[in-house]
Each structure stands twice: as structure tokens, then as C-alpha cells.
XYZ file of C-alpha atoms in Angstrom:
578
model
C 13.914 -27.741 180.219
C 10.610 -26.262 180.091
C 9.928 -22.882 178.393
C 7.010 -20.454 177.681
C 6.016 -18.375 174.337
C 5.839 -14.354 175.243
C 4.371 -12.596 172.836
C 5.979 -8.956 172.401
C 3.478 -6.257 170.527
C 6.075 -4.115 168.329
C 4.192 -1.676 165.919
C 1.310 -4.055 164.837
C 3.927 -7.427 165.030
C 3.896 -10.426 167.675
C 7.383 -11.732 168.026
C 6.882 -15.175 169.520
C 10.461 -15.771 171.893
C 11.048 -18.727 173.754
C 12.421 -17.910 177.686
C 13.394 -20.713 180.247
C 11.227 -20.590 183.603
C 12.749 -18.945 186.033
C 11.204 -15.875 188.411
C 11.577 -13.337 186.784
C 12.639 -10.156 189.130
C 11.544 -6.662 188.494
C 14.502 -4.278 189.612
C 15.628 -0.717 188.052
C 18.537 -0.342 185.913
C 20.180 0.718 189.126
C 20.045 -2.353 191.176
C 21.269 -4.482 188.178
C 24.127 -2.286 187.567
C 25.190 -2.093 191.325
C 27.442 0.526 192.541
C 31.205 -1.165 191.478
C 32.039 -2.990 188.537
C 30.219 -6.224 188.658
C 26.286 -6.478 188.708
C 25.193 -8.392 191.998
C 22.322 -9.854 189.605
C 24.799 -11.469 186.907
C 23.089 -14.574 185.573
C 19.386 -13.446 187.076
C 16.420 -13.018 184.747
C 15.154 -9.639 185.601
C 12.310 -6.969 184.531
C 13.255 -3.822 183.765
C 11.788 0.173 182.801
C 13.055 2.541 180.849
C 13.035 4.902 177.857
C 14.965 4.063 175.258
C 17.908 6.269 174.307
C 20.149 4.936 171.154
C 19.748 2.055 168.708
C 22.996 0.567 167.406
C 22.874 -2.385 165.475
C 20.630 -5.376 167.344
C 21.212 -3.353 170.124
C 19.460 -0.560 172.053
C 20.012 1.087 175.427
C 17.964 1.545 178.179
C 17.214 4.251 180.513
C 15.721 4.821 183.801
C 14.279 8.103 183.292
C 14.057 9.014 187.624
C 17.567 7.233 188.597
C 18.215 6.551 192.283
C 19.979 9.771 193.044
C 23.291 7.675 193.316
C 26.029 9.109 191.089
C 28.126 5.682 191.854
C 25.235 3.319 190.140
C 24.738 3.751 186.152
C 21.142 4.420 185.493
C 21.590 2.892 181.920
C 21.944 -0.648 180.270
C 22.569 -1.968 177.205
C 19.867 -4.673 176.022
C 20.994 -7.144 173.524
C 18.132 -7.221 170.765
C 16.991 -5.820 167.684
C 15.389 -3.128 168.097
C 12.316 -3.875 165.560
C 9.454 -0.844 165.775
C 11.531 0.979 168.465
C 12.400 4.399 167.929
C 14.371 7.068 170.618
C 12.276 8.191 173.374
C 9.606 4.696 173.722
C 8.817 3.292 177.103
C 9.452 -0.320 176.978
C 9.498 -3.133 179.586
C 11.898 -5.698 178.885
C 12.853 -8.912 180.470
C 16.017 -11.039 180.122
C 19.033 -12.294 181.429
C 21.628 -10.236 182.854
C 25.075 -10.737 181.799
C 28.751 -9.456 182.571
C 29.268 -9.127 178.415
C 33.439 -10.231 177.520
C 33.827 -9.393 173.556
C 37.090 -10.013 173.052
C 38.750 -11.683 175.675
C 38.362 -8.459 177.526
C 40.358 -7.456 180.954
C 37.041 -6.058 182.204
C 33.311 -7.031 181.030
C 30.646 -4.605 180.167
C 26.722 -5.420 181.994
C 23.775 -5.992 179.550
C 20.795 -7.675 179.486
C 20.916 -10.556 177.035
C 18.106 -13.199 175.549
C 16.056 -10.453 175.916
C 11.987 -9.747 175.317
C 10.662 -6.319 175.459
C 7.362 -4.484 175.146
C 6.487 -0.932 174.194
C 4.550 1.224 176.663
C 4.543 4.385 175.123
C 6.071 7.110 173.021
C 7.923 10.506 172.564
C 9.397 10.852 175.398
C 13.284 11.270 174.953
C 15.630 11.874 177.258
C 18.342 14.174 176.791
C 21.735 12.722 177.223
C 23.780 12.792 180.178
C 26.142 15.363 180.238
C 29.804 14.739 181.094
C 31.332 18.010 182.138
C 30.575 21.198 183.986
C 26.822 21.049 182.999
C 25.961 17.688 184.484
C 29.211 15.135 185.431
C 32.509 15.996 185.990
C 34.840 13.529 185.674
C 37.907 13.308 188.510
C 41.436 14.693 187.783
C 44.065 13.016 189.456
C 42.935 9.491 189.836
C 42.561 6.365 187.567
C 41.958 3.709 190.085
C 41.226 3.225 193.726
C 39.686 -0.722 193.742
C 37.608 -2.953 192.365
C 35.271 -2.541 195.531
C 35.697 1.090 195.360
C 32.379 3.194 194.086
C 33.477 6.917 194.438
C 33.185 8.683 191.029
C 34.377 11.782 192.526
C 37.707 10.508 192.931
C 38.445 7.091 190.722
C 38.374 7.636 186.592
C 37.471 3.949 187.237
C 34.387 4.704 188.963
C 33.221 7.741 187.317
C 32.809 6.128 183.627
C 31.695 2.637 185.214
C 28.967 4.782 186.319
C 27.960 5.994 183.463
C 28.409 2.180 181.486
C 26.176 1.592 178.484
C 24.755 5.365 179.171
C 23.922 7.635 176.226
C 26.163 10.673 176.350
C 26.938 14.259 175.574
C 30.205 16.274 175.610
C 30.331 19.979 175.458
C 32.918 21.962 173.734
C 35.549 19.115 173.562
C 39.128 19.501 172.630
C 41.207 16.833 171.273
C 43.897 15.920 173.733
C 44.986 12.843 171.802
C 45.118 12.593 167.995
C 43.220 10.108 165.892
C 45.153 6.842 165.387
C 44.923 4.082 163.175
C 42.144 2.180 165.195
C 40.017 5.159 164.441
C 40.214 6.426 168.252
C 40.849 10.119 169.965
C 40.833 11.313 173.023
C 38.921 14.800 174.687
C 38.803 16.325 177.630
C 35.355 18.624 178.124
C 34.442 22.067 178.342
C 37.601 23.242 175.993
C 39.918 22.326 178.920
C 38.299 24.256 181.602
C 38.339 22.632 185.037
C 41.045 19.508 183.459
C 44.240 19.371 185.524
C 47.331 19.100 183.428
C 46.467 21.160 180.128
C 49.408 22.587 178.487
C 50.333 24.821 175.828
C 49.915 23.063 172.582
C 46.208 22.144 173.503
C 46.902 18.764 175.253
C 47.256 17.481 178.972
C 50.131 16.104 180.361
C 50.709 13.248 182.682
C 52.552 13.958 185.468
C 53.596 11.628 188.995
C 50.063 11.511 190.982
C 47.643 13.034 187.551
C 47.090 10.256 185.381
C 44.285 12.646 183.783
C 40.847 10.667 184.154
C 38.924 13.876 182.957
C 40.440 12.493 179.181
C 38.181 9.797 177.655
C 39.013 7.648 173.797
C 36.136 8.903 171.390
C 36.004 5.150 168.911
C 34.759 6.130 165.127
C 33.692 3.030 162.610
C 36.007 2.567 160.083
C 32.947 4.632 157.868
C 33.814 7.721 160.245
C 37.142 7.784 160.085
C 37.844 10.270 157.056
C 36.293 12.936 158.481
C 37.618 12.574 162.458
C 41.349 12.760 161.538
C 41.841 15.137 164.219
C 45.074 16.550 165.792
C 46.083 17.883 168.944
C 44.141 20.567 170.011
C 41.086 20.651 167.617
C 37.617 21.811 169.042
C 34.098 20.334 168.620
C 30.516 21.939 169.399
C 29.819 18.605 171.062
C 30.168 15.292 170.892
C 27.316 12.088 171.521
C 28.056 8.520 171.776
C 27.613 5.458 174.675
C 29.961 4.446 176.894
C 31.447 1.265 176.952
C 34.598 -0.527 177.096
C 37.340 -1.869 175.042
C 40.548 -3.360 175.269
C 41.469 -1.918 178.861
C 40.244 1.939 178.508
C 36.757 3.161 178.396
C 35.401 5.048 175.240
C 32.411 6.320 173.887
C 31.465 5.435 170.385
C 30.577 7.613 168.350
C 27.243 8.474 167.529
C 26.735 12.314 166.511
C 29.741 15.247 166.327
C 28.869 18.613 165.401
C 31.125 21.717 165.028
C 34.605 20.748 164.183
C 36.799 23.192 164.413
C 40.766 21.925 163.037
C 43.693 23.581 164.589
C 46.533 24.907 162.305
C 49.513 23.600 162.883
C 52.327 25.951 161.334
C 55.980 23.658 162.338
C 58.020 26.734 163.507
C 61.728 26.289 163.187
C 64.007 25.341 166.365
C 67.444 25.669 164.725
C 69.818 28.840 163.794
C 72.685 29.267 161.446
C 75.764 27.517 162.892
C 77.849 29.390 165.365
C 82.009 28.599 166.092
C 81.245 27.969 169.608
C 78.212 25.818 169.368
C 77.261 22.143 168.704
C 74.694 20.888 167.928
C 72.982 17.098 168.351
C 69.357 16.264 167.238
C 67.773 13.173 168.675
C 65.105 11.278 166.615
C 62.937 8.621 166.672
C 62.134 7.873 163.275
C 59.725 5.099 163.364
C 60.913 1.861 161.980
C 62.629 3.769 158.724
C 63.549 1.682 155.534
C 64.361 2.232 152.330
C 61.393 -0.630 150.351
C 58.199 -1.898 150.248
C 57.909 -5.231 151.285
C 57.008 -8.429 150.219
C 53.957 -9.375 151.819
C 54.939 -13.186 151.656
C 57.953 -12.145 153.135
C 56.835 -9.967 156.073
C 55.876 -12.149 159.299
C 53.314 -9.612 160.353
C 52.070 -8.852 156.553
C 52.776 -4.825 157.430
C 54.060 -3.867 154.376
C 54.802 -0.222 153.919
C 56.721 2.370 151.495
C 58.309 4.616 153.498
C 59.875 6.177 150.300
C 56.487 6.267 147.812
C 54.895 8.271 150.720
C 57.884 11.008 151.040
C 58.783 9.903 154.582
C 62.641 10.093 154.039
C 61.633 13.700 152.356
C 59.565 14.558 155.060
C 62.088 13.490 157.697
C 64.685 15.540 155.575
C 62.772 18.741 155.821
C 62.513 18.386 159.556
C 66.293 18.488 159.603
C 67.090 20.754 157.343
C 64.312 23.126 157.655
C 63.392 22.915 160.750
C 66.323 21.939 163.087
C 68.647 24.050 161.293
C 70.962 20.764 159.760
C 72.547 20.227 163.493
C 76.249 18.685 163.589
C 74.976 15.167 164.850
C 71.607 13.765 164.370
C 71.261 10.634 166.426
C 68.556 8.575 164.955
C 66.545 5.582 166.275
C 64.535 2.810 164.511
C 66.401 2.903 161.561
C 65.708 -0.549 159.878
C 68.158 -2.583 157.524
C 67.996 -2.367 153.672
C 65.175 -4.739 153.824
C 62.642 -3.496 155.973
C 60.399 -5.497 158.071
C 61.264 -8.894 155.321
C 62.295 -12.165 157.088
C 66.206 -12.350 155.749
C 70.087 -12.567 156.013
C 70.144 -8.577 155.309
C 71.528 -6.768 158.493
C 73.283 -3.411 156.971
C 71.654 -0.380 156.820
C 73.678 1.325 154.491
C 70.968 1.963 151.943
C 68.628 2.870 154.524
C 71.177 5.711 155.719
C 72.348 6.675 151.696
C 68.863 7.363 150.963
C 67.855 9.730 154.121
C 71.181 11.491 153.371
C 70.688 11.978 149.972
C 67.444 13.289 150.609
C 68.850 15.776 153.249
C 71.246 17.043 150.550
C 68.162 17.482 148.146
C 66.850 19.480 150.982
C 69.387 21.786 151.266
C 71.459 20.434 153.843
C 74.878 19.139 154.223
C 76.172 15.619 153.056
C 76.222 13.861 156.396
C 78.601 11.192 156.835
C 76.555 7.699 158.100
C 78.014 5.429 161.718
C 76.319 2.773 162.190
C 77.078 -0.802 163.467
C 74.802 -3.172 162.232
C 73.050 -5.720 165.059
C 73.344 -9.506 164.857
C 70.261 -10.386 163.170
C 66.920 -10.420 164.781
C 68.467 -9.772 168.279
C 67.655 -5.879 168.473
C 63.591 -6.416 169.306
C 60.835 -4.321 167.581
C 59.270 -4.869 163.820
C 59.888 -8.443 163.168
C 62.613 -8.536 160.445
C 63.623 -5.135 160.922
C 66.810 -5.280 163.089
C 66.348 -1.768 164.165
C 69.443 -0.003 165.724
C 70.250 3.545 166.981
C 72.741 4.975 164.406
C 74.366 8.538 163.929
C 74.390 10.983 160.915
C 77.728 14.030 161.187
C 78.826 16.830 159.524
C 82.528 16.151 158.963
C 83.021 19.847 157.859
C 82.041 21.295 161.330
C 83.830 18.399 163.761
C 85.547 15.291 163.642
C 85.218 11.790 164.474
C 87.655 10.180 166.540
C 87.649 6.830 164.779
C 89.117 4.742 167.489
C 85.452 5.553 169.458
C 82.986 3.738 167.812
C 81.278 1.151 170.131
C 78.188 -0.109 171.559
C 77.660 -0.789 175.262
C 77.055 -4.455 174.877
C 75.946 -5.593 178.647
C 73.558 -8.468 179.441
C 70.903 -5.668 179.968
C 70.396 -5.242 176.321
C 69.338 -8.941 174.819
C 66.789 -8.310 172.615
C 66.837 -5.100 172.734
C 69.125 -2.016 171.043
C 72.724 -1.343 172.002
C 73.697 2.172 172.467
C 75.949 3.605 170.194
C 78.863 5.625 171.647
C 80.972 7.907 169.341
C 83.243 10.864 170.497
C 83.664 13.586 168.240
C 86.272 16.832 168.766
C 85.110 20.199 168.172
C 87.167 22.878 168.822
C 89.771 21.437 170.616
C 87.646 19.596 173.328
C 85.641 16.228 173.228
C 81.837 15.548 173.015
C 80.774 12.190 173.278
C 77.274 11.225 172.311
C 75.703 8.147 174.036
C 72.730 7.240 171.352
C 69.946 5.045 173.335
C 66.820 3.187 172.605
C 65.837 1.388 175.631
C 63.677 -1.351 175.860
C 60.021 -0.652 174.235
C 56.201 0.071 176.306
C 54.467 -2.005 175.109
C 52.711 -4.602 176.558
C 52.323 -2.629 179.025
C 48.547 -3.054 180.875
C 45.832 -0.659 179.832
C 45.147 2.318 182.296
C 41.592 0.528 183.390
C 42.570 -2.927 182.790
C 41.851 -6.273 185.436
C 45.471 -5.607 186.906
C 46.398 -2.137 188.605
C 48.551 -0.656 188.730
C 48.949 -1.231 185.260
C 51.737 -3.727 184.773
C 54.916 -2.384 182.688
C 56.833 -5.240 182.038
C 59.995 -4.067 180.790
C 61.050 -1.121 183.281
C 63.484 -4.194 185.221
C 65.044 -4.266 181.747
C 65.399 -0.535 181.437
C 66.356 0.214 184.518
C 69.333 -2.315 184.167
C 70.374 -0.815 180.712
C 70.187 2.412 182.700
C 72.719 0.935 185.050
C 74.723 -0.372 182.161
C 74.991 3.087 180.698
C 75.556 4.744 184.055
C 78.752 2.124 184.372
C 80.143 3.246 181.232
C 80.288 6.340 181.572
C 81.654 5.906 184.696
C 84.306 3.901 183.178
C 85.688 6.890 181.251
C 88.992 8.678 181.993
C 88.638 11.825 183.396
C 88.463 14.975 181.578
C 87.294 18.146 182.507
C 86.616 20.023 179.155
C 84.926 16.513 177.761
C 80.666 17.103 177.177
C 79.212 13.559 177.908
C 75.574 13.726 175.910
C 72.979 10.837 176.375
C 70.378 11.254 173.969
C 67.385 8.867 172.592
C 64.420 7.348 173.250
C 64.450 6.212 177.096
C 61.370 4.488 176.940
C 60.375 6.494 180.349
C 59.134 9.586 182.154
C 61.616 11.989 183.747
C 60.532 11.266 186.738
C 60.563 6.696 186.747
C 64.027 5.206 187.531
C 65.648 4.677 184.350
C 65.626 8.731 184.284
C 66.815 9.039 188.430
C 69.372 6.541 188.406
C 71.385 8.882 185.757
C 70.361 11.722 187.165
C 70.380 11.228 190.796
C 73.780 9.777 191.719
C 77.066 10.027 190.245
C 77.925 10.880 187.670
C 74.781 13.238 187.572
C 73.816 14.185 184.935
C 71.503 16.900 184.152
C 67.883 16.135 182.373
C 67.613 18.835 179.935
C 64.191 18.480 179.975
C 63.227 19.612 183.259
C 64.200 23.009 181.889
C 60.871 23.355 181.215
C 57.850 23.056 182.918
C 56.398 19.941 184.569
C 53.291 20.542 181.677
C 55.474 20.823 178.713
C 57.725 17.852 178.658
C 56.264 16.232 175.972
C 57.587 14.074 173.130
C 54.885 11.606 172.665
C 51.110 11.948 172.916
C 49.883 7.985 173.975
C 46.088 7.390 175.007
C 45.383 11.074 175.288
C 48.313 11.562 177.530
C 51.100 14.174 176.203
C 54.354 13.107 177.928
C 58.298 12.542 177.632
C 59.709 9.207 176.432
C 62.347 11.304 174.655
C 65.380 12.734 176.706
C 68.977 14.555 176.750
C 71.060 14.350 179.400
C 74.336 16.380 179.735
C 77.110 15.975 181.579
C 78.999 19.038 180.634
C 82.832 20.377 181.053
C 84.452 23.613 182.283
C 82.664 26.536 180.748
C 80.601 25.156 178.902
C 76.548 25.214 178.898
C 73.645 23.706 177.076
C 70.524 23.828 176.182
C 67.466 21.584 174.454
C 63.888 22.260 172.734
C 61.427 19.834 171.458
C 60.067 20.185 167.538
C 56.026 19.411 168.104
C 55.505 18.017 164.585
C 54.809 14.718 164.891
C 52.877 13.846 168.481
C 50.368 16.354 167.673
C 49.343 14.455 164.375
C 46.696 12.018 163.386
C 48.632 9.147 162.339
C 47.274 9.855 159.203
C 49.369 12.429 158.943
C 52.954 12.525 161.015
C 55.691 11.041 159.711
C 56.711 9.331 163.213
C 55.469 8.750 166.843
C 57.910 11.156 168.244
C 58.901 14.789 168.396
C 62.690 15.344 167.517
C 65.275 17.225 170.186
C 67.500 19.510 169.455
C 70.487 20.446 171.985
C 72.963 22.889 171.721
C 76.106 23.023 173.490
C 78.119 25.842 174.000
C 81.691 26.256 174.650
C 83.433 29.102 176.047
């Protein structure tokens, strides 16, 4: 193949680059990005102009400083090469291949210009950065996706940010609607909220049917950032700066200047009350893969180690209950893991795992709780590898009383590899509650809000929605009594309003979603890719004169993970009988 030497003039250096011979096309930033999500010129070695707008690495970005005047086309471009004598705000020229850019096996590809050359025309000019929000581009509300022909950023999140790809960005006055996780990502909407469909009371915004909140976009920190962006729900920032790209099915701009934080307190304020005669109470809570050692990394199939005791999880989890639920009569837990963690073994029984989270409830203040639990045949009940996670129950023998003969799981076909509820009836003055303890099959794997395949694929909803059935059946299958309180509680695994949640709500028996008490905004139990929402639920089916009611404790979704003690918000319901 025959090639050519250009010479590139960087500060007083010649950089001699060999390029095959092809045409090369002059087109602006705009043609080669095209107005949907593939450039029409992939593969074509093209000239371009622009200012330059952010150096990252051997990387530098690209701007046309006039645009076309079409929102739907991104007037920006990554170029793939050191940036050597470049500085923000030079004129360059710079030819090279264009490229639909995969890093990691990605469901969507990002457009740059690769093998490139470039030459500097002049300097100090910058360009401020685009604005997203109410000063320069506002993002849609309601809509992720329309199609991958689509190009109408007023009305596709899709759209909007594939428009702005490998642009150099500025966000005014954003509030975190999604807490910093462990990959060092949080979410924000603009303008403190203003103009975002959705927000809701404790600073996030929810995701409800038809608002799948596009106006939230992931902020990405280096792992160097990441001490000082532990941000919870609700925190405020002057502004944020960064480039938009994408990664592993959302968009995101990385970080490249914050300025302004401004933390939110968050003061837990208590949801229980001293007991009552006529009242019961049942907790639900998900407490994140709980154990009672730290484990042997050559044991451990995933090498995730962790010391849920040496970082005062059990005591934390203790407080919650005692302090801050008010020590209900039941606590139904979920992801409680056997007595040796995540380790490959023969161990099953969670005995030790219960002993120690009671113990530390009694060094809390609260009552000694008597453990149920029926351990799971091993490696059967999904989640952490090694784990054998189950649903189990924690009671207060001096307030009611189990009825021994109860104990059982719903063991349908529904459940393989995956939890099997725990039913228990209990009598409290006089009349029967019994507790239906779920943990439906798991999220994840489910496809990424912008990934290849929309809608987003959830795998396991056929599963849930036949463990839904399963449950439904059972209950069913009672014999009648009319001063008996049927209570399923747990983690569903699904929004109040997907079928799991209908089919026990909408047919008979019905039972009622204590959730939808409140409004469609606050049901919230889980904050997930900036999205506040409900995987948590109560459901009552309730006998003659009685009533009931349910409230969520925000003290874990509206955490960094740096700092919660689970992925979920604990309910508490309270029954009351005439």
C-alpha cells in the first residue's frame, strides 16, 4: 500500500505521520456526525475545522465553532491523538479516519476521528461550553427512545445526548438525583430540578409508566475523583463540566471541572411509635447479602470478600430497627446469607447470621427476637455465589405468637433458582396474621436504558410474574376466615404498576398495594441509574374491622454506597384491629 509523510507544525515541532492514499474529504463536524446514531462517513478519511475544546489523555475534542443550526447533528468530535502543543481554544485542521469507536464490547459505539494528523491555525479563541438546561439545551422529559432512525432531540433522551456526543459541556445548578456508586458514577438533573418532570420530595425524580426521566444524565468521576464526589440524594452543585460520551448502555459525561458543592443533611427521622394493644406491626427489609464473616478470598468464586461485622453493618441495621422503626413485632428480612457468606461450601444454616443481628438488636435496646428461618438447598436460591440467600423472619414472642404448625415455603416450579417465600401465621389478639415474606426473582441483567435493544430487555419478569401466580394460588388455597390479615411483604423485584404487582392486586383475592397510599412521586424504595422508584412492596389483605397502614424509612437509597448500609429503604406496616 502506498503512503505519504505529512508533516504537522505543533509549537516549533514536525511530527512526520504516515497516512494511506485515499481522497481525503473536507466536511464539518456536522456531516460526519449525521443526524442519528451512526456517521454516514464511517470508514472515510475526512478534513475537518474546529476549535479545540478539552484535552483528555491522547485525546482532544473538536468543535465547529458556527454549527449547522441543526439541534439533531452534534457539532463536536472526539479526535484520537495526543494532543502535543495544543492548548483550549486553537484552530486546528485535522485529517483522519472516521470511526464508529466500540471500547468495551459496547451496545452502542461512540464517532471519532482516528489515525489522525492535525495542524494548528490559530489561537485564543475558546468556546464556551454547551449548555444543557434552561440556558442553552433542554433535555426531553418523558421519553428515552423513539428509533434508531429517529433524530428528534426534543422528544427522544436517545437523540438529545447523541446530539451532543463527544461535545464539551456545562450544567447549571445540578442536583443529584442518583447517589454516587461504587463505579464512581451519579446522576443530575439541571437547573436544581426546575422544568424536570417527576421530582419528588426527598430531592430525586421518580420513574413512573410513560416518564422514564431523560432530563437525568450519569456524571463518571476517575477513581482519583471519587473521595470528594460521594454525593447523596439531593446535593447541589454551582455547575458541573465534562464531555459526553457513552458507556456500558447509558450516556454520561465525565467529569472534567465541579464547582460549588453543596451536601444535603440527611437527619433519619423515626417511623415507629411505642407499641399499642391493638396494633401490629411488620417491617420489611432488604438487607443486602448479610453475613456474619469475612471471607476467604481463595474461597469466594467472585473474590468479593467483605466484613459485614468489622464495618458495624449488623449495628447499623440494628439501629434502624430499634431506633428508627420502633422494634416492630415481625421484621421480615431478605438476603440474609448462611454462616459462611459468599465462601464456596456445605454450610446452608443461617443461624449465626440471625444470632448475631439479634444480639445486636438487644445491644440496641430492643427486644430479643426469636429467629424462623428454613434454610435453602444449597446454591439453588440465586444471587451472591455461595451465599444461599433466603427471606427469613425475626418476632417478638412477648407481643404475639407463632402458630408452629405454619411454617412453610411456597415451593412451586416458579421459584428454581430463585428464593422461596416464607409463610408463617402468627395470632395476636385472638385473630390471625399471616405474613407472606417474598424475594422475587432479581433485575439484573436487565438491558441498559440506551442500549442496542429497546425496549430494554428484562429477562426475568416471565419468572416473576409466575412466582406472582404461585403466591396468588396460595393464598387462594387458604380456608376462609374473615378476621384473618393476609400480609405480603418483600422485595418484588417490580414497579407497582408491571404485572407481578396487578396480578395480586387486580383479581381475586385483591389485595391492596399499600403503597399507592401515597403519591405516584413518592413510591420509592430504591434509587437505580438516577431513577427513585419502588421494588419494595406490602400488600394487605385485611379482615373485619381491621385497617392498615405503611411508610418507607429513606435511609439507605438516598446514600452513596459509600455510605448506606443496603440498597433498599425498609417498610414499616401497621395493622390495626378493632
Amino acid at each position: 500500500m502506498k503512503h505519504r509523510l505529512i508533516c504537522i507544525l505543533t509549537t516549533g515541532l514536525f511530527i512526520a505521520v504516515p497516512a494511506d492514499v485515499h481522497a481525503a474529504e473536507k466536511l464539518t463536524i456536522s456531516q460526519i456526525q449525521g443526524s442519528t446514531h451512526l456517521s454516514p462517513h464511517a470508514r472515510s478519511t475526512v478534513i475537518i475545522e474546529g476549535v479545540v475544546t478539552y484535552i483528555f489523555g491522547n485525546n482532544f475534542i473538536v468543535r465547529n465553532e458556527a454549527g449547522d443550526g441543526n439541534d439533531a447533528t452534534s457539532d463536536s468530535i472526539i479526535v484520537r491523538r495526543k494532543a502535543t502543543g495544543l492548548t483550549v481554544g486553537d484552530r486546528v485542521r485535522v485529517e483522519g479516519v472516521v470511526r464508529e469507536f466500540n471500547e468495551n464490547d459496547e451496545p452502542r459505539t461512540t464517532t471519532d476521528i482516528n489515525d489522525a494528523v492535525f495542524e494548528r491555525l490559530s489561537s485564543g479563541a475558546p468556546l464556551p461550553p454547551v449548555v444543557i438546561g434552561a440556558a442553552g439545551r433542554l433535555p426531553p422529559t418523558d421519553i428515552l427512545f423513539i428509533s434508531e432512525d429517529s433524530a428528534d432531540p426534543q422528544n427522544s433522551g436517545a437523540d438529545f445526548y447523541e446530539s451532543l456526543e463527544g461535545t464539551y459541556v456545562r450544567i447549571d445548578n445540578p442536583v443529584v438525583v442518583g447517589p454516587t456508586n461504587d463505579f464512581g458514577e451519579f446522576w443530575v438533573v439541571a437547573d436544581g430540578g426546575a422544568g424536570a418532570s417527576g421530582m419528588n420530595s426527598l430531592g430525586g425524580i421518580t420513574s413512573t409508566p410513560g416518564d422514564s426521566n431523560p432530563e437525568r444524565i450519569q456524571i463518571q468521576v476517575t477513581d482519583a475523583q471519587k473521595p470528594q464526589f460521594q454525593h447523596a440524594l439531593g446535593d447541589t452543585l454551582a455547575s458541573i463540566e465534562g464531555y459526553v460520551t457513552y458507556d456500558r448502555g447509558l450516556y454520561e459525561i465525565r467529569l472534567a471541572n465541579a464547582a460549588g458543592a453543596n451536601p444535603k443533611v440527611w437527619e433519619p427521622v423515626s417511623i415507629g411509635a411505642a407499641p399499642e394493644d391493638n396494633v401490629v406491626t411488620i417491617a420489611g427489609y432488604n438487607v443486602e447479602n448479610l453475613d456474619p464473616i469475612v471471607e476467604a478470598v481463595d474461597k469466594t468464586p467472585i473474590n468479593d470478600p467483605d466484613d459485614d461485622v468489622g464495618v458495624g453493618k449488623f449495628s447499623s441495621i440494628a439501629e434502624h430497627v430499634v431506633k428508627l422503626l420502633g422494634s416492630p413485632d415481625i421484621v421480615a428480612l431478605q438476603e440474609m446469607q448462611d454462616n459462611d457468606g459468599g465462601q464456596f461450601g456445605d454450610v446452608v444454616a443461617a443461624d449465626q447470621t440471625l444470632k448475631l443481628l439479634i444480639d445486636a438488636i438487644v445491644a440496641a435496646g430492643g427486644p430479643a427476637y426469636q429467629p424462623l428461618s428454613i434454610d435453602p438447598l444449597d446454591d439453588t436460591s440465586g444471587g451472591q455465589p455461595g451465599g444461599n440467600i433466603r427471606v427469613a423472619y425475626l418476632y417478638n414472642s412477648a407481643r404475639l405468637t407463632l402458630d408452629a404448625s405454619t411454617p412453610k415455603q411456597i415451593d412451586a416450579p416458579a421459584f428454581g433458582r430463585s428464593r422461596l417465600p416464607l409463610v408463617a401465621s402468627f395470632r395476636f389478639r385472638g385473630s390471625e396474621v399471616t405474613v407472606i415474606n417474598v424475594h422475587l426473582s432479581s433485575k439484573s441483567g436487565s438491558g441498559g436504558a440506551y442500549g442496542a435493544i429497546q425496549p430494554p430487555i428484562d429477562p426475568a419478569e416471565p419468572a416473576r410474574i409466575a412466582q406472582a401466580l404461585a403466591v396468588r394460588d396460595f393464598v387462594r388455597s387458604l380456608p376462609a376466615d374473615s378476621n384473618r390479615a393476609v400480609v405480603v411483604l418483600g422485595d418484588f423485584n417490580a414497579f407497582w404498576y408491571e404485572t407481578p404487582l396487578l396480578l395480586l392486586t387486580g383479581s381475586e383475592p385483591q389485595f391492596k398495594n399499600l403503597a399507592l397510599n401515597e403519591p405516584p412521586s413518592e413510591r420509592i424504595s430504591y434509587v437505580f441509574d438516577g431513577n427513585s422508584q419502588s421494588l419494595d412492596h406490602a400488600l394487605t389483605l385485611l379482615g373485619s374491622g381491621q385497617s392498615a397502614t405503611m411508610k418507607t424509612l429513606h435511609v439507605n437509597s438516598v446514600q452513596p454506597d459509600s455510605r448506606k448500609v443496603s440498597d433498599h429503604d425498609p417498610k414499616l406496616v401497621k395493622i390495626t384491629f378493632r
